[in-house]
Structure formats: structure tokens, C-alpha cells
Coordinates of C-alpha atoms and ligand atoms in Angstrom, one line a residue:
M1 CA 0.2 -0.1 -0.2
S2 CA 1.0 2.8 -0.4
V3 CA 0.3 6.9 -1.2
G4 CA 1.5 8.4 -4.0
G5 CA 1.6 11.1 -6.6
I6 CA 0.8 10.1 -9.7
F7 CA 1.1 12.2 -13.1
G8 CA 1.0 10.8 -17.2
A9 CA 1.2 13.1 -20.0
A10 CA -0.8 11.9 -23.4
S11 CA 1.3 14.0 -25.9
L12 CA -1.4 14.9 -29.1
R13 CA 1.5 14.9 -31.7
G14 CA 3.1 12.2 -31.4
E15 CA 6.4 13.5 -29.4
N16 CA 8.1 12.3 -26.1
V17 CA 6.5 13.5 -22.7
V18 CA 8.9 11.8 -20.6
G19 CA 10.3 15.3 -19.7
I20 CA 7.1 16.4 -18.9
V21 CA 6.0 13.4 -16.6
L22 CA 9.7 13.7 -15.0
E23 CA 9.0 17.5 -13.8
G24 CA 5.7 16.5 -12.8
L25 CA 6.7 13.9 -10.5
R26 CA 9.3 16.4 -9.6
R27 CA 6.2 18.5 -8.2
L28 CA 4.5 16.0 -6.5
R29 CA 7.4 14.7 -4.3
F30 CA 5.5 15.9 -0.9
L31 CA 2.9 13.0 -1.9
G32 CA 6.0 10.5 -1.0
S33 CA 9.6 10.7 -2.4
D34 CA 10.8 6.5 -1.4
C35 CA 10.8 5.0 -4.4
A36 CA 9.6 6.1 -8.8
G37 CA 8.6 5.0 -11.8
L38 CA 7.4 5.5 -14.9
A39 CA 5.7 3.5 -18.1
A40 CA 5.4 4.9 -21.3
L41 CA 4.2 3.1 -24.6
M42 CA 7.4 1.9 -26.9
D43 CA 7.2 0.4 -30.2
N44 CA 3.9 -0.9 -29.4
K45 CA 5.3 -2.6 -25.4
I46 CA 4.9 -0.8 -22.2
I47 CA 8.1 -0.7 -20.4
V48 CA 8.7 0.2 -17.0
R49 CA 11.5 1.7 -15.5
K50 CA 11.8 1.9 -11.3
E51 CA 13.8 2.2 -8.4
R52 CA 13.8 3.1 -4.7
G53 CA 14.5 6.6 -4.1
D54 CA 13.4 9.9 -4.8
V55 CA 12.7 11.0 -8.4
E56 CA 16.0 12.7 -9.5
E57 CA 17.8 9.5 -8.1
V58 CA 15.6 7.2 -10.0
R59 CA 15.9 9.3 -13.2
R60 CA 19.4 8.7 -12.5
K61 CA 19.7 5.1 -11.5
V62 CA 17.6 3.9 -14.2
K63 CA 18.1 6.0 -16.6
L64 CA 14.6 7.4 -17.0
A65 CA 15.1 10.5 -19.5
E66 CA 16.1 8.0 -22.0
L67 CA 13.1 6.4 -22.7
S68 CA 10.9 8.3 -25.6
S69 CA 7.0 8.2 -25.8
P70 CA 4.4 9.9 -26.7
V71 CA 2.8 8.4 -23.6
V72 CA 4.0 7.7 -20.1
L73 CA 2.7 7.2 -16.8
G74 CA 4.9 8.0 -13.8
H75 CA 4.5 7.8 -10.1
T76 CA 6.5 8.9 -7.1
R77 CA 5.7 6.4 -3.9
F78 CA 5.4 7.1 0.2
S79 CA 5.3 3.1 1.3
T80 CA 2.4 2.8 3.8
H81 CA 2.9 -1.3 4.0
G82 CA 4.6 -2.8 1.3
R83 CA 8.8 -1.5 2.2
P84 CA 10.1 0.4 -0.1
Y85 CA 11.6 -1.8 -2.4
R86 CA 11.9 -1.7 -6.2
D87 CA 9.2 -4.6 -6.8
N88 CA 7.0 -2.3 -4.3
A89 CA 7.4 0.6 -6.7
H90 CA 4.8 1.9 -9.0
P91 CA 4.0 1.2 -12.3
H92 CA 2.8 -2.7 -12.2
L93 CA 2.5 -4.8 -14.8
D94 CA -0.2 -7.8 -15.2
C95 CA 0.9 -10.7 -16.2
D96 CA 1.1 -10.1 -19.6
N97 CA 2.5 -6.4 -20.2
E98 CA -0.7 -5.3 -21.0
I99 CA -1.5 -2.7 -18.3
A100 CA 0.6 -0.7 -16.2
V101 CA -1.3 0.4 -12.7
V102 CA 0.3 2.7 -11.0
G103 CA -1.6 4.1 -7.2
D104 CA -1.8 6.6 -4.0
G105 CA -4.2 5.4 -1.1
A106 CA -5.3 1.5 0.0
I107 CA -7.7 -0.8 -1.1
S108 CA -8.7 -2.6 2.1
N109 CA -9.7 -6.1 1.3
Y110 CA -6.3 -6.5 -1.0
E111 CA -4.9 -9.7 0.8
K112 CA -8.1 -11.5 0.2
L113 CA -8.1 -10.7 -3.5
R114 CA -3.9 -11.0 -3.4
D115 CA -4.5 -15.0 -2.4
E116 CA -7.7 -15.5 -4.8
L117 CA -5.6 -14.0 -7.6
V118 CA -2.3 -16.8 -6.9
M119 CA -4.8 -19.4 -6.5
R120 CA -6.1 -18.6 -10.4
G121 CA -2.4 -18.8 -11.7
H122 CA -1.5 -14.9 -11.3
V123 CA 2.3 -13.8 -11.0
I124 CA 2.4 -11.3 -8.2
R125 CA 5.6 -9.4 -8.0
S126 CA 5.1 -7.1 -5.1
R127 CA 3.5 -6.3 -1.8
S128 CA 1.6 -3.7 -3.3
D129 CA -2.1 -3.4 -3.4
F130 CA -2.1 -1.9 -6.9
E131 CA -0.4 -4.6 -8.7
V132 CA -3.3 -6.4 -7.6
L133 CA -6.1 -4.5 -9.3
A134 CA -3.6 -5.0 -13.1
H135 CA -4.2 -8.4 -13.0
L136 CA -7.5 -7.9 -11.9
I137 CA -8.1 -6.0 -15.3
E138 CA -5.9 -8.3 -17.1
D139 CA -9.2 -10.8 -15.9
E140 CA -11.2 -8.1 -17.4
V141 CA -9.5 -8.1 -20.4
K142 CA -9.3 -11.5 -20.9
K143 CA -13.5 -11.7 -21.0
N144 CA -13.2 -9.5 -24.4
K145 CA -13.5 -5.9 -22.5
D146 CA -11.6 -2.6 -23.5
V147 CA -9.7 -1.4 -20.9
V148 CA -12.3 1.4 -19.8
Q149 CA -15.6 -1.1 -19.1
A150 CA -12.2 -4.1 -18.0
T151 CA -11.5 -0.7 -15.2
A152 CA -14.9 -0.7 -14.3
S153 CA -15.6 -4.4 -13.6
A154 CA -12.6 -4.5 -11.6
L155 CA -13.8 -1.9 -9.5
G156 CA -16.3 -4.1 -8.6
R157 CA -14.1 -6.5 -6.6
V158 CA -11.7 -3.7 -4.7
Q159 CA -12.5 -1.6 -1.8
G160 CA -11.1 1.1 0.2
F161 CA -10.2 4.7 -0.4
F162 CA -8.0 5.1 -3.4
S163 CA -6.8 6.8 -6.6
F164 CA -5.2 5.5 -9.8
A165 CA -3.7 5.9 -13.2
V166 CA -3.4 3.1 -15.9
L167 CA -1.8 2.9 -19.1
S168 CA -2.9 -0.2 -21.7
R169 CA -0.8 -1.1 -24.1
D170 CA -3.3 0.2 -26.3
G171 CA -2.2 3.8 -25.9
T172 CA -5.0 4.7 -23.4
L173 CA -4.5 6.2 -20.2
L174 CA -7.5 6.3 -17.6
A175 CA -7.7 8.1 -14.4
Y176 CA -10.3 6.7 -11.3
T177 CA -10.6 7.8 -8.1
T178 CA -12.9 7.2 -4.6
K179 CA -13.1 10.6 -3.4
K180 CA -10.0 12.7 -3.8
P181 CA -10.2 15.0 -6.9
M182 CA -7.6 14.2 -9.8
F183 CA -6.6 17.1 -12.1
I184 CA -6.6 16.5 -16.1
G185 CA -4.3 18.5 -17.9
I186 CA -5.4 20.3 -20.8
K187 CA -2.8 21.8 -23.6
E188 CA -4.7 22.6 -26.9
G189 CA -3.3 21.3 -29.7
A190 CA -0.7 19.7 -27.5
F191 CA -1.2 17.2 -24.5
Y192 CA -3.1 16.0 -22.1
T193 CA -1.9 15.2 -18.0
I194 CA -2.9 13.3 -15.5
S195 CA -2.2 14.7 -11.9
S196 CA -2.7 14.4 -8.1
S197 CA -2.2 18.3 -7.7
K198 CA -3.7 20.9 -10.0
C199 CA -0.7 23.1 -8.9
A200 CA 1.9 19.8 -10.2
L201 CA -0.4 20.9 -13.9
Y202 CA 1.4 24.3 -14.0
G203 CA 3.5 25.5 -17.1
Y204 CA 1.7 21.9 -18.8
A205 CA -1.8 23.1 -19.0
D206 CA -4.1 26.0 -19.7
N207 CA -7.4 24.5 -18.2
Y208 CA -8.1 21.6 -16.5
I209 CA -11.0 19.2 -15.6
E210 CA -11.4 18.1 -12.3
V211 CA -12.3 13.9 -11.9
E212 CA -14.4 13.4 -8.7
G213 CA -15.2 10.5 -6.6
D214 CA -16.5 7.8 -8.6
E215 CA -15.4 9.8 -11.9
V216 CA -13.4 7.5 -14.8
A217 CA -11.7 10.1 -17.6
V218 CA -10.2 8.3 -20.1
I219 CA -7.9 10.0 -22.8
S220 CA -7.5 7.7 -25.7
G221 CA -5.7 9.2 -29.4
K222 CA -7.0 12.9 -29.7
S223 CA -10.0 12.6 -27.3
L224 CA -10.8 13.0 -23.4
A225 CA -13.9 11.7 -21.9
V226 CA -15.2 11.2 -18.3
Y227 CA -18.0 8.6 -17.1
R228 CA -19.6 8.2 -14.3
Y229 CA -19.0 4.7 -12.7
P230 CA -20.4 2.0 -12.3
D231 CA -22.4 2.6 -15.2
L232 CA -20.5 5.0 -17.8
A233 CA -22.5 6.9 -18.4
K234 CA -21.1 10.1 -19.7
V235 CA -20.5 12.9 -17.9
E236 CA -20.1 16.2 -19.0
K237 CA -17.8 18.9 -17.8
L238 CA -16.0 22.3 -18.7
P239 CA -12.7 23.1 -18.4
K240 CA -11.6 25.6 -16.1
R241 CA -9.0 27.9 -16.9
L242 CA -5.5 27.3 -14.8
E243 CA -4.6 29.7 -12.3
V244 CA -1.7 28.6 -10.0
A245 CA 0.9 30.6 -8.4
P246 CA 4.4 29.6 -9.8
N247 CA 6.1 29.6 -6.3
L248 CA 3.7 27.7 -4.9
V249 CA 3.5 24.9 -7.4
E250 CA 5.6 22.2 -4.7
K251 CA 3.4 22.7 -1.7
D252 CA -0.1 22.0 -3.7
G253 CA -0.9 26.3 -3.8
F254 CA -0.5 26.2 0.2
P255 CA 2.4 28.7 1.4
H256 CA 3.0 26.2 4.1
H257 CA 3.3 22.6 4.1
M258 CA 2.0 22.3 7.6
L259 CA -1.2 24.2 6.4
R260 CA -1.4 21.8 3.5
E261 CA -1.7 18.7 5.7
I262 CA -3.9 19.6 8.0
Y263 CA -6.3 20.7 4.9
E264 CA -5.2 16.8 4.3
I265 CA -6.4 15.7 7.4
P266 CA -9.8 14.2 6.4
Y267 CA -7.8 12.0 3.1
A268 CA -5.3 10.9 6.0
I269 CA -8.1 9.6 8.0
L270 CA -9.5 7.6 4.8
R271 CA -5.8 6.3 4.4
T272 CA -5.8 5.3 8.1
L273 CA -9.0 3.6 8.2
S274 CA -7.8 1.8 4.2
T275 CA -4.5 1.1 5.6
V276 CA -4.9 -0.9 8.7
Q277 CA -5.5 -5.0 7.5
E278 CA -7.8 -6.6 9.4
R279 CA -6.1 -9.7 9.8
Y280 CA -3.4 -8.0 12.0
L281 CA -5.8 -5.3 14.1
R282 CA -6.9 -9.2 14.9
F283 CA -3.8 -10.2 16.1
A284 CA -3.2 -7.1 17.9
S285 CA -6.6 -7.2 20.1
H286 CA -5.9 -10.9 20.4
L287 CA -2.5 -9.5 22.2
L288 CA -4.4 -7.1 24.3
A289 CA -6.6 -8.4 25.6
R290 CA -4.8 -11.4 27.0
A291 CA -1.9 -9.0 28.2
R292 CA -0.3 -9.2 31.8
N293 CA 0.4 -5.1 31.6
I294 CA 0.4 -3.1 28.9
Y295 CA 2.0 0.5 28.4
I296 CA 1.4 3.5 25.8
I297 CA 5.5 4.1 25.2
A298 CA 6.2 7.8 23.2
D299 CA 7.5 11.6 23.1
G300 CA 5.8 14.6 22.6
T301 CA 2.5 14.8 19.8
S302 CA 2.5 11.1 19.9
L303 CA 2.5 10.7 23.4
H304 CA -0.3 13.3 24.1
A305 CA -1.9 10.5 21.1
G306 CA -1.0 7.7 24.0
L307 CA -3.1 9.5 26.1
V308 CA -6.3 9.9 24.9
A309 CA -6.2 5.9 24.2
T310 CA -5.8 5.2 27.6
Y311 CA -9.3 7.0 27.9
Y312 CA -10.3 4.3 24.6
F313 CA -8.9 1.3 25.9
T314 CA -10.4 2.1 29.5
E315 CA -14.3 3.0 27.8
L316 CA -14.6 0.6 25.1
A317 CA -12.0 -2.4 26.3
G318 CA -11.6 -2.2 30.3
L319 CA -7.6 -2.1 30.3
S320 CA -6.0 0.0 31.8
P321 CA -2.8 1.1 29.4
I322 CA 0.1 3.4 31.5
A323 CA 0.9 5.8 28.9
V324 CA 4.2 7.2 29.6
S325 CA 7.0 9.4 27.7
A326 CA 9.3 6.9 26.5
A327 CA 12.1 8.4 28.0
E328 CA 10.8 7.9 31.3
F329 CA 9.6 4.7 30.8
P330 CA 12.9 2.7 31.0
L331 CA 13.7 4.6 34.3
Y332 CA 10.6 4.0 36.2
Y333 CA 8.8 1.1 34.8
I334 CA 10.6 -1.5 33.5
E335 CA 11.2 -4.1 36.6
N336 CA 7.1 -4.4 35.6
V337 CA 8.0 -5.5 32.3
G338 CA 8.5 -8.8 30.9
P339 CA 6.7 -12.0 29.1
G340 CA 3.3 -11.1 28.9
T341 CA 3.5 -7.5 28.9
V342 CA 2.3 -5.4 26.1
V343 CA 4.3 -2.4 25.1
I344 CA 2.6 -0.1 22.7
A345 CA 5.4 1.7 20.9
I346 CA 4.1 4.9 18.8
S347 CA 6.8 7.1 17.2
Q348 CA 5.2 8.8 13.7
S349 CA 9.0 9.0 12.6
G350 CA 9.9 5.4 13.9
E351 CA 13.1 7.1 14.6
T352 CA 12.4 8.8 18.1
G353 CA 15.7 7.6 19.9
D354 CA 14.1 7.4 23.4
V355 CA 11.1 4.9 21.9
I356 CA 13.5 2.9 20.3
A357 CA 15.4 2.2 23.2
S358 CA 12.9 1.4 25.4
V359 CA 11.2 -1.4 22.9
Y360 CA 15.2 -2.7 22.8
E361 CA 15.0 -3.0 26.8
A362 CA 11.3 -4.0 26.7
K363 CA 11.9 -6.7 24.4
L364 CA 15.3 -7.8 26.3
R365 CA 13.2 -8.7 29.0
G366 CA 10.5 -10.7 26.8
A367 CA 7.9 -8.0 26.4
T368 CA 5.7 -8.0 23.1
I369 CA 6.3 -5.3 21.4
L370 CA 3.4 -3.5 19.5
G371 CA 4.4 -0.8 16.9
L372 CA 2.7 2.3 15.1
T373 CA 4.6 4.1 13.6
N374 CA 3.6 5.6 10.1
Y375 CA 7.1 5.0 8.0
V376 CA 6.9 1.4 7.5
G377 CA 10.7 0.9 7.0
S378 CA 11.8 2.6 10.5
K379 CA 13.5 1.0 13.0
L380 CA 10.0 0.9 15.5
A381 CA 8.8 -1.3 12.2
M382 CA 11.9 -2.9 12.2
F383 CA 12.2 -3.7 16.1
S384 CA 8.3 -4.4 16.8
N385 CA 7.1 -7.8 17.1
L386 CA 3.6 -6.4 15.4
Y387 CA 3.4 -2.9 13.8
L388 CA 0.6 -1.2 12.1
P389 CA 0.7 1.3 10.1
I390 CA -0.8 4.9 10.8
G391 CA -0.7 5.0 6.9
A392 CA -1.0 8.9 6.9
G393 CA 0.6 9.4 4.2
P394 CA 3.8 12.1 4.0
E395 CA 4.6 14.8 6.9
L396 CA 6.9 17.5 5.8
A397 CA 6.3 19.7 8.0
V398 CA 8.4 19.1 11.6
P399 CA 4.7 20.1 13.4
A400 CA 3.1 17.2 13.7
T401 CA -0.4 17.5 12.3
K402 CA -2.0 15.0 10.1
T403 CA -0.4 12.2 11.5
F404 CA -1.4 12.9 14.7
I405 CA -5.2 12.7 13.8
S406 CA -4.2 9.4 12.1
T407 CA -2.2 8.1 15.1
L408 CA -5.7 8.6 17.2
V409 CA -7.8 6.8 14.3
L410 CA -5.5 3.8 14.4
L411 CA -5.6 3.9 18.4
Y412 CA -9.3 4.4 18.7
I413 CA -9.7 1.3 16.0
L414 CA -7.7 -0.9 18.3
A415 CA -9.2 0.3 20.9
L416 CA -12.1 -0.6 19.6
N417 CA -11.3 -4.2 18.1
A418 CA -9.8 -5.0 21.5
G419 CA -13.3 -4.2 23.4
S420 CA -14.5 -7.1 20.7
E421 CA -12.0 -9.1 21.3
L422 CA -13.1 -8.9 25.2
G423 CA -16.8 -9.0 24.8
R424 CA -17.9 -5.7 25.7
L425 CA -18.8 -4.6 22.1
D426 CA -19.9 -6.3 19.4
K427 CA -18.7 -6.7 15.9
R428 CA -22.4 -4.3 14.7
E429 CA -21.4 -1.7 17.5
V430 CA -17.2 -1.9 16.2
E431 CA -18.8 -1.7 12.5
E432 CA -20.9 1.2 13.0
R433 CA -18.7 3.1 14.7
V434 CA -16.0 2.7 11.6
R435 CA -18.7 3.9 9.9
T436 CA -18.8 7.4 11.5
L437 CA -15.5 7.3 11.1
H438 CA -15.8 7.6 7.7
S439 CA -18.2 10.8 8.2
F440 CA -16.1 12.1 10.4
A441 CA -13.6 12.4 7.3
D442 CA -15.9 13.4 5.5
M443 CA -18.0 16.1 7.7
L444 CA -13.9 17.6 8.1
L445 CA -13.5 18.2 4.2
S446 CA -16.4 21.3 4.7
E447 CA -15.5 22.3 8.0
I448 CA -12.3 22.6 8.0
P449 CA -12.0 25.6 6.0
S450 CA -14.3 27.8 8.3
I451 CA -12.4 26.3 11.5
D452 CA -9.4 27.5 9.4
R453 CA -11.2 31.4 9.2
S454 CA -12.0 31.3 12.6
A455 CA -8.2 30.4 13.4
E456 CA -6.5 32.9 11.9
S457 CA -9.1 35.8 13.5
V458 CA -7.9 34.2 16.9
A459 CA -4.5 34.6 16.2
K460 CA -4.6 38.2 15.6
E461 CA -6.7 38.3 19.2
L462 CA -3.4 36.2 20.7
V463 CA -0.4 38.0 18.9
L464 CA 0.4 40.3 21.8
C465 CA 0.3 38.2 24.8
R466 CA 3.1 36.9 26.2
G467 CA 2.1 34.0 26.7
G468 CA -1.1 31.1 28.3
Y469 CA -3.0 28.2 28.9
V470 CA -4.7 26.0 27.2
I471 CA -7.0 24.2 29.3
S472 CA -9.0 21.2 29.1
R473 CA -11.0 18.3 31.2
G474 CA -11.8 14.4 30.4
I475 CA -10.7 13.0 27.1
T476 CA -9.9 16.4 25.7
Y477 CA -6.8 17.3 28.6
P478 CA -4.1 15.8 26.4
I479 CA -5.7 17.8 23.5
A480 CA -5.2 20.6 26.1
L481 CA -1.6 19.5 26.0
E482 CA -1.0 19.2 22.4
G483 CA -2.0 22.5 21.8
A484 CA 0.1 23.5 23.9
L485 CA 2.3 22.2 22.2
K486 CA 1.7 23.4 18.8
L487 CA 1.8 26.8 20.3
K488 CA 5.2 26.5 21.6
E489 CA 6.7 25.0 18.7
T490 CA 5.1 26.9 15.8
A491 CA 4.5 29.6 17.8
Y492 CA 7.4 30.2 19.9
V493 CA 5.0 31.5 22.3
H494 CA 4.6 30.0 26.0
A495 CA 1.9 27.8 26.5
E496 CA 1.2 25.6 29.2
G497 CA -1.8 22.5 28.9
M498 CA -4.0 22.4 32.1
E499 CA -6.5 20.3 33.5
A500 CA -9.4 22.5 33.6
G501 CA -9.8 21.5 38.0
E502 CA -6.1 22.3 38.0
F503 CA -6.6 25.6 37.1
R504 CA -7.5 27.4 40.9
H505 CA -4.8 25.6 42.2
G506 CA -2.5 28.2 41.3
P507 CA -2.3 28.8 38.1
V508 CA -5.0 31.3 37.6
V509 CA -2.9 33.6 39.5
L510 CA -1.2 34.1 36.7
V511 CA -4.4 35.3 34.4
E512 CA -4.8 39.4 33.7
K513 CA -4.2 41.4 30.6
G514 CA -2.1 39.9 28.0
F515 CA -2.1 36.7 29.6
F516 CA -4.8 34.2 27.3
T517 CA -6.3 31.6 28.0
I518 CA -7.5 29.0 25.4
F519 CA -10.3 26.7 26.8
I520 CA -11.9 23.3 25.2
V521 CA -15.0 23.1 26.1
P522 CA -15.5 19.4 27.7
V523 CA -17.3 16.4 26.4
E524 CA -18.1 15.0 29.2
R525 CA -21.5 17.1 30.9
R526 CA -20.4 17.4 34.0
A527 CA -16.3 18.3 33.4
A528 CA -18.4 21.3 31.1
E529 CA -20.6 22.9 33.7
A530 CA -17.7 22.8 35.7
T531 CA -15.0 24.9 32.9
Y532 CA -17.6 27.5 32.2
P533 CA -18.2 29.4 35.2
L534 CA -13.6 29.3 34.8
I535 CA -14.0 30.9 31.3
T536 CA -15.9 34.1 32.5
D537 CA -13.4 34.0 35.9
A538 CA -10.4 34.4 33.2
H539 CA -12.8 37.0 31.0
R540 CA -13.8 39.2 34.1
K541 CA -9.7 38.9 34.9
G542 CA -8.8 41.0 31.8
A543 CA -7.3 37.5 29.5
T544 CA -7.6 37.0 26.1
V545 CA -10.0 34.4 26.5
V546 CA -10.8 31.8 23.8
T547 CA -13.2 29.0 23.7
I548 CA -13.3 26.2 21.7
G549 CA -16.6 24.4 21.8
P550 CA -20.3 22.7 21.0
R551 CA -21.9 25.6 18.6
E552 CA -25.2 24.3 19.4
E553 CA -25.2 24.7 22.9
M554 CA -26.8 27.6 24.6
S555 CA -23.7 27.6 27.4
F556 CA -21.1 27.7 24.4
K557 CA -22.6 30.7 22.9
N558 CA -23.2 32.8 25.6
V559 CA -19.1 32.9 26.9
P560 CA -17.5 35.9 27.2
G561 CA -14.3 36.4 24.4
S562 CA -13.7 34.6 21.6
Q563 CA -15.5 31.7 20.5
I564 CA -14.6 28.5 17.7
G565 CA -17.5 26.9 17.4
L566 CA -17.5 22.7 16.6
P567 CA -20.5 21.1 15.2
T568 CA -21.4 17.9 18.3
I569 CA -20.0 14.9 17.3
H570 CA -19.4 11.7 19.6
R571 CA -17.5 11.5 22.2
H572 CA -14.3 9.5 21.4
L573 CA -13.7 11.9 17.9
A574 CA -14.0 15.2 20.6
P575 CA -10.2 14.9 20.7
M576 CA -9.6 14.7 16.8
L577 CA -11.7 17.3 16.1
T578 CA -10.8 19.9 19.1
S579 CA -7.0 19.3 18.5
I580 CA -7.8 21.1 14.4
P581 CA -8.6 24.4 15.2
L582 CA -5.4 24.2 18.1
Q583 CA -3.3 23.5 15.2
L584 CA -4.6 26.1 13.2
I585 CA -4.4 28.6 15.5
A586 CA -0.5 28.0 16.3
Y587 CA -0.2 27.8 12.0
H588 CA -1.8 31.4 11.9
L589 CA 0.2 32.9 15.2
G590 CA 3.6 31.6 13.6
G591 CA 2.8 33.1 10.4
L592 CA 1.8 36.4 11.9
R593 CA 5.5 36.3 13.7
K594 CA 6.9 35.9 10.2
L595 CA 8.7 32.6 12.1
P596 CA 9.8 29.3 10.2
I597 CA 6.3 27.3 10.4
D598 CA 7.4 24.2 8.9
T599 CA 10.9 24.0 10.5
P600 CA 11.0 25.9 14.0
R601 CA 14.6 26.1 15.1
Y602 CA 16.5 23.6 16.5
L603 CA 13.5 20.9 16.2
T604 CA 14.3 17.8 13.5
K605 CA 11.8 15.6 12.5
A606 CA 12.9 12.6 14.1
V607 CA 14.4 13.2 18.0
T608 CA 17.1 10.3 17.3
Q609 CA 19.2 11.3 19.9
Ligands
F6R1 C1 5.4 18.0 17.6 C2 6.6 16.9 17.4 C3 7.4 16.2 18.3 C4 7.3 14.9 18.2 C5 7.7 13.7 19.0 C6 7.9 12.4 18.7 O1 4.8 17.9 16.3 O2 6.5 16.8 16.1 O3 6.7 16.4 19.4 O4 6.4 14.4 18.0 O5 9.4 14.0 19.0 O6 8.4 11.9 17.3 P1 7.8 11.2 16.5 O7 6.4 10.4 16.7 O8 8.3 10.5 15.2 O9 8.7 9.7 17.9

């Protein structure tokens, strides 16, 4: 499975388009840079060249620029499951080299389909789900269908969240997406291009059309057509003028990767849900249900996700894991570690020094390590007895945003499965809650832009403050800690995350003009009722007060100061939802202070020492 950038081109004049596709892939490196490859139609055959590495490295290693073809399809990959090896790089071919496929996302029922295809005699060369798609299309082509009909029939077999493109030996290029739009560029009389990002079309298209969920775009000869899946009825699309700021091309039109990654959160959630394979989830739940004791170890943002998970495991599975900083774990908890202990180690990078050292020590004592990481080629993935991929896709900004939400999603479904394994939840309830996560992702697609606008105006109020508190209680208490961390690292402002019950036990003395207090209204009713008076109190003392809470509730509507109103959702999703305005406030405050948002001083994406 993989996240990836897709770029293809077809010349209308028979000219070589390899250079265009290579430049397109270079611009899409923010979607992945573990592996890259091209499929080119040459002498009536599909030639595939691919390798491990960034597109520039791969270009040199396998001499991509030596290829010459009027129809080319390319990919740049980020591994979310199959490791970053040559065989797992895209494009993938079917058995007869008739079909090349590149993809982004995950086919969730891939393991079952793979086993079936192998039983039917297909030769599968990789651990990539998109190879399975090439073979499914092959089966349909053999039934005398054209590539469009064959792809539509193959789609009937696959589930998940993905986009893909196909190059067939007859020169047809095809693109399909379940949800995340793809873009077809039109350079009048010259060529068509296919891209995962509109901005990557810059210079190669005057106009474009957007391929939306369940649409199939087909470029064949000189024609371009869009069909609706599954009935293949033609869809009329009016091309739009392509307007892209050249300096933002490599960030998908956003000024910073951090903002781009926050806007990607809905897709990251869907990726996580499609990436994690049921058989590994079952295995992990089985381990947890039988554990003698459970520790969750992580640092920074990942530790905050681990703290939220303690609520999930307690409420949904009746388990009581201890979440602790990976640096602290070997000093105070290691004596209780032995056979029967399960250590859930969380690290988006999979390289954090304290996490790896603790995992090593726990393993020596006989513990079972369950690793959660966004990088399948990382040390954590290698040292774990079992690892579950976070599957958020690459995160380039140092401040973690979408990986945090995806980690929460993964921990939540793990706790749900553990609850089912322990007989506390029935299978139907687990499925229902997973469906809710899908609708949550859909809801975020429309909510994030308005949260962003509110966060930007809040940031303008906070810019004059010297520091402040982020306060909550219950399941969103760890989000107060996370919000404070985001403010520190992104906006260089002192902020302290606090449990609301502690506020009056000392911290209140700092509250005055020039100080901010950001409250996240707790989702637990009793805790919410106890928090509202603190908001009024902080406001009366002259602080700049911001409240993040349920926009439908009267008590929220009446709070003094600024508000960021959010929709009411299931209480277990509140940590995911409430962290988004805090990420955006930190982002805009960093922007107002003209800070290097994606690369804060002294920090690196993985703290390995
Ligand atoms: C915060 C941040 C850090 C990391 C921490 C752990 O935005 O990026 O606090 O969360 O260094 O990193 P991982 O998850 O890679 O182990």
C-alpha cells in the first residue's frame, strides 16, 4: 500500500513526453519520495523502469530520461505498508504486460484478492495492493472488454480509499478516484496530462478538469472523456482555466506544508482506515486482550495521542494501559516489564531515540512490542513484534498535524477491536463506529476551511499576548497538552496545557491582561458545567479568552471572549476534532510572527538522540 503522486501525459502530436512527466513527479514529491517509476509505451510495448529513491535519484539510477514515448505514466511513492523496495515501486504490470497501474491510497480488501489471484495462477511480484488491480483488470480484458469496461468491472471487486491511473498497451490513459480529486490538464492541440495535484499541471496546461469521486477520465488518441462509475454514463465537464501561483506549485498551492497537511486531514483519516489490515488488527487485539500489563510509550505529540488512547482502552475494552514518556519508561516502569507485557510504542517517524531504546530494553525482558508508525521502513517497524501502519502519508512539516489525527484514528479502532475481542462490544457496533469515522472525515472536508478562518482571527488577538494556558478536562485534556505544544513549537509562544480542575489550584494567579486562556469545552457534561465558570472568571480578570466548543449549545454561545464553534460529534472523536483549531491557531500565530513554520528552530522531524 502506498500513498503517492500520480502524473501522466499523452501527446497529441506523437512527441516525447517523458520530460514533462519527470518534472510533474518532481513537483509531487510532497506526496512521497521513497520510490519512483515510469511506464512508457515504446514500439507497441509497455516499458516499466522503477527503483527505490527520490524521483531525481531514480531518474539517474535507471536512466529514465533515456526513455522516449508519447504516452507516459509515472509515480512517486511513500510506503504505508509494503516496504520501499524496487518491486513495491509503481507502476505495476499485469502478467501479460498489457496494463500498467499506479495508485495512491489503499485497497482495504487487498490480501483476500491477492490470495484469490494467486490461486488462479497470476504471478504477483510485489506487496503492493495496486498490483492486484492490474491483475484484476487483466482478467476482465481477457473477457474481451476494452480497458475502460475492464477497469469498471475490476473496480466492483475492490474496496478502500484510493485513486489510480492506468496505461494500457493500446495507448489509453485512464484515471479514477474514490473521493480525492484528480486533475486532467489540457494544453490545446499539444497534450493532455493527469495529475494528483492541480498545481503540478502549471505550465503544462491552459485548462483543466477535475475528476471527482467515482468518475473515470479516459484519454485515448486525441480524445478526452469522463464517465461515471459504475454505469459508465458520460459526464459533461466544462474545462476551467488553470491559475496557479508558480511559487506554491510544490506545496499544492499552500504557503506552508503545515497548512497543506492540516487540510489533508480528512484524506489522512480515510487512508488510515483503508491501510490497516483486519488480520493484523485482530492479532493486535488478541495480544492486548491477553496481556498481563500494557504500557503505551511515545514522546511529544505521539505521547499525547497515547494519553487519549488510555481513555479509549479503558472505556471501550476495560483495559488500563499506562501511557508514559519513552524517556521515563526505562527509569521507572521497566521492573514491571516481562513476558506477558505488551508495549504499544508510538512514533510517527519510527526513529525517535528514546522510543527505540525503550523498545529494545522491553524486548530484552520478554515484552511483546506493538509498534505504530507512519514509516514502514523505520527502526520501530523493524524492532516491533507486530506493527500497525499509521498510513497518514508523508508529513513534511516538523509540527505534526495529520499524523497526530491518524494515530488517534488507529488507536481508536485498535481499542474498538480490543473491546470486541474482550466481548464488551459486538461486531456490529464496531462496524458502526468505523462508519462514523468515514462520515467524520467527510464532515471535516467542509468544516476545516471555516475553522481555519476562525483560527486566523483568533491568532490576530493572541499575537500581543506574552503567553497563556490551554485548558480542558476529560478525554480532551491531552488535547490541551497537544495544543500548548503546537503553540510553543510553531508560534514560539509560551503555553501550558492544563487540566481544568487544576486551574484554581495556583495557575489562576497569572491570569490578567496580556495573557491568553484557550478553553476546550470538555465533552463530559459534568466537566463542561464546571468549566464554563472558569471561562467567565478568566475573562473578568482581563485575559484574552478563546473557547473551542459545541456551537449548538446555549452555554457555549453565551461565553465571553472569542469562540470557535464546532459541530457536536461522538465523544470519542472529540480529541480529533478539537485539535484542528489549535493546530490552525498555532499555524496562523506563527505566520503573524513571521516564523519558519515548517522548520522551527532547534527541531528536526525525528529526534534520534
Ligand atoms: C510535535 C512533534 C514532536 C514529536 C516527537 C515524537 O509536533 O513533532 O513533539 O511528536 O518528537 O516524534 P515521533 O512521533 O516521530 O516519535
